[in-house]
């Protein structure tokens, strides 16, 4: 038995047609499919990073994808620290990126006096 893709017309599971939903990601309307996680919707729209680290200001997005690493945190409808890989997207969700994370002291000192 080989692997092959089953055409939708002959798929015995008979999946229902996908329902398109729209969420706002940092002020931009993004379409996804009902049942996708927030991370899935963002990755499907080529949004690969949605926060920066406190150490080194490095971009972060999806890492483990199973709710373990907390790399994928976003603000959802005003609620902070939501794991995008664990939260199903709902039409009308307002996603914002974490931009107010504290900067590590050594990073702040290396920027010089303000
Ligand atoms: S990607 Fe690891 S918790 Fe979401």
JSON list of C-alpha atoms and ligand atoms in Angstrom, two decimals:
[
{"chain": "A", "resi": 1, "resn": "UNK", "atom": "CA", "xyz": [0.00, 0.00, 0.00]},
{"chain": "A", "resi": 2, "resn": "UNK", "atom": "CA", "xyz": [1.49, 3.28, -1.09]},
{"chain": "A", "resi": 3, "resn": "UNK", "atom": "CA", "xyz": [0.84, 6.79, 0.06]},
{"chain": "A", "resi": 4, "resn": "UNK", "atom": "CA", "xyz": [-1.23, 9.04, -2.14]},
{"chain": "A", "resi": 5, "resn": "UNK", "atom": "CA", "xyz": [-3.56, 11.95, -1.84]},
{"chain": "A", "resi": 6, "resn": "UNK", "atom": "CA", "xyz": [-7.27, 11.09, -1.99]},
{"chain": "A", "resi": 7, "resn": "UNK", "atom": "CA", "xyz": [-9.31, 13.37, -4.23]},
{"chain": "A", "resi": 8, "resn": "UNK", "atom": "CA", "xyz": [-12.08, 15.19, -2.32]},
{"chain": "A", "resi": 9, "resn": "UNK", "atom": "CA", "xyz": [-14.76, 13.70, -4.62]},
{"chain": "A", "resi": 10, "resn": "UNK", "atom": "CA", "xyz": [-13.90, 10.12, -3.65]},
{"chain": "A", "resi": 11, "resn": "UNK", "atom": "CA", "xyz": [-12.81, 10.67, -0.03]},
{"chain": "A", "resi": 12, "resn": "UNK", "atom": "CA", "xyz": [-14.94, 8.29, 2.06]},
{"chain": "A", "resi": 13, "resn": "UNK", "atom": "CA", "xyz": [-14.58, 10.54, 5.09]},
{"chain": "A", "resi": 14, "resn": "UNK", "atom": "CA", "xyz": [-16.45, 13.22, 3.11]},
{"chain": "A", "resi": 15, "resn": "UNK", "atom": "CA", "xyz": [-15.06, 16.28, 4.86]},
{"chain": "A", "resi": 16, "resn": "UNK", "atom": "CA", "xyz": [-17.33, 19.29, 4.98]},
{"chain": "A", "resi": 17, "resn": "UNK", "atom": "CA", "xyz": [-16.27, 22.34, 3.02]},
{"chain": "A", "resi": 18, "resn": "UNK", "atom": "CA", "xyz": [-13.90, 24.58, 4.95]},
{"chain": "A", "resi": 19, "resn": "UNK", "atom": "CA", "xyz": [-15.33, 27.70, 6.57]},
{"chain": "A", "resi": 20, "resn": "UNK", "atom": "CA", "xyz": [-13.22, 30.81, 6.10]},
{"chain": "A", "resi": 21, "resn": "UNK", "atom": "CA", "xyz": [-12.75, 33.06, 9.14]},
{"chain": "A", "resi": 22, "resn": "UNK", "atom": "CA", "xyz": [-11.04, 36.43, 9.42]},
{"chain": "A", "resi": 23, "resn": "UNK", "atom": "CA", "xyz": [-8.94, 37.60, 12.35]},
{"chain": "A", "resi": 24, "resn": "UNK", "atom": "CA", "xyz": [-6.94, 40.77, 12.88]},
{"chain": "A", "resi": 25, "resn": "UNK", "atom": "CA", "xyz": [-3.20, 40.26, 13.34]},
{"chain": "A", "resi": 26, "resn": "UNK", "atom": "CA", "xyz": [-1.50, 43.41, 14.55]},
{"chain": "A", "resi": 27, "resn": "UNK", "atom": "CA", "xyz": [-4.11, 45.48, 12.75]},
{"chain": "A", "resi": 28, "resn": "UNK", "atom": "CA", "xyz": [-4.06, 43.51, 9.49]},
{"chain": "A", "resi": 29, "resn": "UNK", "atom": "CA", "xyz": [-7.02, 41.34, 8.43]},
{"chain": "A", "resi": 30, "resn": "UNK", "atom": "CA", "xyz": [-5.90, 37.72, 7.91]},
{"chain": "A", "resi": 31, "resn": "UNK", "atom": "CA", "xyz": [-8.02, 34.85, 6.61]},
{"chain": "A", "resi": 32, "resn": "UNK", "atom": "CA", "xyz": [-7.84, 31.33, 7.98]},
{"chain": "A", "resi": 33, "resn": "UNK", "atom": "CA", "xyz": [-10.02, 28.25, 8.25]},
{"chain": "A", "resi": 34, "resn": "UNK", "atom": "CA", "xyz": [-12.37, 27.39, 11.10]},
{"chain": "A", "resi": 35, "resn": "UNK", "atom": "CA", "xyz": [-10.57, 24.90, 13.36]},
{"chain": "A", "resi": 36, "resn": "UNK", "atom": "CA", "xyz": [-7.08, 26.26, 12.82]},
{"chain": "A", "resi": 37, "resn": "UNK", "atom": "CA", "xyz": [-5.06, 27.54, 15.74]},
{"chain": "A", "resi": 38, "resn": "UNK", "atom": "CA", "xyz": [-3.97, 31.16, 15.82]},
{"chain": "A", "resi": 39, "resn": "UNK", "atom": "CA", "xyz": [-0.46, 29.99, 14.98]},
{"chain": "A", "resi": 40, "resn": "UNK", "atom": "CA", "xyz": [-1.79, 28.01, 12.02]},
{"chain": "A", "resi": 41, "resn": "UNK", "atom": "CA", "xyz": [-3.63, 31.03, 10.66]},
{"chain": "A", "resi": 42, "resn": "UNK", "atom": "CA", "xyz": [-0.57, 33.26, 11.05]},
{"chain": "A", "resi": 43, "resn": "UNK", "atom": "CA", "xyz": [1.82, 30.74, 9.50]},
{"chain": "A", "resi": 44, "resn": "UNK", "atom": "CA", "xyz": [-0.63, 30.25, 6.65]},
{"chain": "A", "resi": 45, "resn": "UNK", "atom": "CA", "xyz": [-0.34, 33.97, 5.98]},
{"chain": "A", "resi": 46, "resn": "UNK", "atom": "CA", "xyz": [3.48, 33.90, 6.04]},
{"chain": "A", "resi": 47, "resn": "UNK", "atom": "CA", "xyz": [3.66, 35.53, 9.49]},
{"chain": "A", "resi": 48, "resn": "UNK", "atom": "CA", "xyz": [6.56, 33.60, 10.95]},
{"chain": "A", "resi": 49, "resn": "UNK", "atom": "CA", "xyz": [7.45, 35.66, 14.05]},
{"chain": "A", "resi": 50, "resn": "UNK", "atom": "CA", "xyz": [5.20, 37.60, 16.39]},
{"chain": "A", "resi": 51, "resn": "UNK", "atom": "CA", "xyz": [7.28, 38.59, 19.38]},
{"chain": "A", "resi": 52, "resn": "UNK", "atom": "CA", "xyz": [10.92, 39.34, 20.25]},
{"chain": "A", "resi": 53, "resn": "UNK", "atom": "CA", "xyz": [12.97, 37.98, 23.11]},
{"chain": "A", "resi": 54, "resn": "UNK", "atom": "CA", "xyz": [13.98, 40.05, 26.13]},
{"chain": "A", "resi": 55, "resn": "UNK", "atom": "CA", "xyz": [17.53, 38.77, 25.66]},
{"chain": "A", "resi": 56, "resn": "UNK", "atom": "CA", "xyz": [18.95, 39.94, 22.35]},
{"chain": "A", "resi": 57, "resn": "UNK", "atom": "CA", "xyz": [15.64, 41.08, 20.83]},
{"chain": "A", "resi": 58, "resn": "UNK", "atom": "CA", "xyz": [15.45, 37.98, 18.61]},
{"chain": "A", "resi": 59, "resn": "UNK", "atom": "CA", "xyz": [12.26, 37.12, 16.69]},
{"chain": "A", "resi": 60, "resn": "UNK", "atom": "CA", "xyz": [10.12, 34.25, 17.93]},
{"chain": "A", "resi": 61, "resn": "UNK", "atom": "CA", "xyz": [7.05, 32.45, 16.62]},
{"chain": "A", "resi": 62, "resn": "UNK", "atom": "CA", "xyz": [6.14, 28.78, 16.60]},
{"chain": "A", "resi": 63, "resn": "UNK", "atom": "CA", "xyz": [8.69, 26.39, 18.10]},
{"chain": "A", "resi": 64, "resn": "UNK", "atom": "CA", "xyz": [7.23, 23.23, 19.67]},
{"chain": "A", "resi": 65, "resn": "UNK", "atom": "CA", "xyz": [3.67, 23.64, 18.43]},
{"chain": "A", "resi": 66, "resn": "UNK", "atom": "CA", "xyz": [2.31, 21.56, 21.33]},
{"chain": "A", "resi": 67, "resn": "UNK", "atom": "CA", "xyz": [2.03, 24.05, 24.20]},
{"chain": "A", "resi": 68, "resn": "UNK", "atom": "CA", "xyz": [5.30, 23.30, 25.98]},
{"chain": "A", "resi": 69, "resn": "UNK", "atom": "CA", "xyz": [7.80, 26.04, 25.14]},
{"chain": "A", "resi": 70, "resn": "UNK", "atom": "CA", "xyz": [5.73, 29.26, 25.43]},
{"chain": "A", "resi": 71, "resn": "UNK", "atom": "CA", "xyz": [7.61, 30.80, 22.48]},
{"chain": "A", "resi": 72, "resn": "UNK", "atom": "CA", "xyz": [4.37, 31.63, 20.67]},
{"chain": "A", "resi": 73, "resn": "UNK", "atom": "CA", "xyz": [2.77, 34.06, 23.13]},
{"chain": "A", "resi": 74, "resn": "UNK", "atom": "CA", "xyz": [0.42, 36.71, 21.78]},
{"chain": "A", "resi": 75, "resn": "UNK", "atom": "CA", "xyz": [-2.23, 39.07, 23.12]},
{"chain": "A", "resi": 76, "resn": "UNK", "atom": "CA", "xyz": [-5.73, 37.85, 22.16]},
{"chain": "A", "resi": 77, "resn": "UNK", "atom": "CA", "xyz": [-8.64, 40.23, 22.54]},
{"chain": "A", "resi": 78, "resn": "UNK", "atom": "CA", "xyz": [-6.70, 42.08, 25.24]},
{"chain": "A", "resi": 79, "resn": "UNK", "atom": "CA", "xyz": [-5.66, 38.95, 27.15]},
{"chain": "A", "resi": 80, "resn": "UNK", "atom": "CA", "xyz": [-1.89, 38.63, 27.45]},
{"chain": "A", "resi": 81, "resn": "UNK", "atom": "CA", "xyz": [0.29, 35.53, 27.27]},
{"chain": "A", "resi": 82, "resn": "UNK", "atom": "CA", "xyz": [-1.96, 33.32, 25.16]},
{"chain": "A", "resi": 83, "resn": "UNK", "atom": "CA", "xyz": [-0.16, 30.44, 23.43]},
{"chain": "A", "resi": 84, "resn": "UNK", "atom": "CA", "xyz": [-0.97, 30.83, 19.74]},
{"chain": "A", "resi": 85, "resn": "UNK", "atom": "CA", "xyz": [-0.36, 27.12, 19.12]},
{"chain": "A", "resi": 86, "resn": "UNK", "atom": "CA", "xyz": [-3.04, 26.12, 21.63]},
{"chain": "A", "resi": 87, "resn": "UNK", "atom": "CA", "xyz": [-5.81, 28.63, 20.99]},
{"chain": "A", "resi": 88, "resn": "UNK", "atom": "CA", "xyz": [-8.26, 27.98, 18.15]},
{"chain": "A", "resi": 89, "resn": "UNK", "atom": "CA", "xyz": [-8.89, 31.02, 16.03]},
{"chain": "A", "resi": 90, "resn": "UNK", "atom": "CA", "xyz": [-12.37, 32.50, 16.13]},
{"chain": "A", "resi": 91, "resn": "UNK", "atom": "CA", "xyz": [-13.67, 34.93, 13.56]},
{"chain": "A", "resi": 92, "resn": "UNK", "atom": "CA", "xyz": [-13.11, 38.50, 14.74]},
{"chain": "A", "resi": 93, "resn": "UNK", "atom": "CA", "xyz": [-10.24, 37.71, 17.11]},
{"chain": "A", "resi": 94, "resn": "UNK", "atom": "CA", "xyz": [-7.91, 40.67, 17.63]},
{"chain": "A", "resi": 95, "resn": "UNK", "atom": "CA", "xyz": [-4.30, 39.48, 17.85]},
{"chain": "A", "resi": 96, "resn": "UNK", "atom": "CA", "xyz": [-1.57, 41.84, 18.99]},
{"chain": "A", "resi": 97, "resn": "UNK", "atom": "CA", "xyz": [2.12, 41.20, 19.31]},
{"chain": "A", "resi": 98, "resn": "UNK", "atom": "CA", "xyz": [3.93, 41.56, 22.65]},
{"chain": "A", "resi": 99, "resn": "UNK", "atom": "CA", "xyz": [5.91, 44.76, 22.29]},
{"chain": "A", "resi": 100, "resn": "UNK", "atom": "CA", "xyz": [6.26, 45.80, 25.91]},
{"chain": "A", "resi": 101, "resn": "UNK", "atom": "CA", "xyz": [8.42, 42.98, 27.22]},
{"chain": "A", "resi": 102, "resn": "UNK", "atom": "CA", "xyz": [11.25, 44.16, 29.47]},
{"chain": "A", "resi": 103, "resn": "UNK", "atom": "CA", "xyz": [14.69, 44.42, 27.90]},
{"chain": "A", "resi": 104, "resn": "UNK", "atom": "CA", "xyz": [17.46, 42.53, 29.67]},
{"chain": "A", "resi": 105, "resn": "UNK", "atom": "CA", "xyz": [19.65, 44.83, 31.79]},
{"chain": "A", "resi": 106, "resn": "UNK", "atom": "CA", "xyz": [22.87, 44.04, 29.88]},
{"chain": "A", "resi": 107, "resn": "UNK", "atom": "CA", "xyz": [21.12, 44.83, 26.60]},
{"chain": "A", "resi": 108, "resn": "UNK", "atom": "CA", "xyz": [19.89, 48.16, 27.96]},
{"chain": "A", "resi": 109, "resn": "UNK", "atom": "CA", "xyz": [23.38, 49.04, 29.28]},
{"chain": "A", "resi": 110, "resn": "UNK", "atom": "CA", "xyz": [25.02, 48.23, 25.95]},
{"chain": "A", "resi": 111, "resn": "UNK", "atom": "CA", "xyz": [22.75, 50.77, 24.24]},
{"chain": "A", "resi": 112, "resn": "UNK", "atom": "CA", "xyz": [24.50, 53.55, 26.17]},
{"chain": "A", "resi": 113, "resn": "UNK", "atom": "CA", "xyz": [23.13, 56.39, 28.27]},
{"chain": "A", "resi": 114, "resn": "UNK", "atom": "CA", "xyz": [19.76, 57.78, 27.42]},
{"chain": "B", "resi": 1, "resn": "LIG", "atom": "S1", "xyz": [4.99, 26.87, 20.11]},
{"chain": "B", "resi": 1, "resn": "LIG", "atom": "FE1", "xyz": [5.61, 26.02, 21.99]},
{"chain": "B", "resi": 1, "resn": "LIG", "atom": "S2", "xyz": [4.00, 26.61, 23.35]},
{"chain": "B", "resi": 1, "resn": "LIG", "atom": "FE2", "xyz": [3.34, 27.31, 21.42]}
]
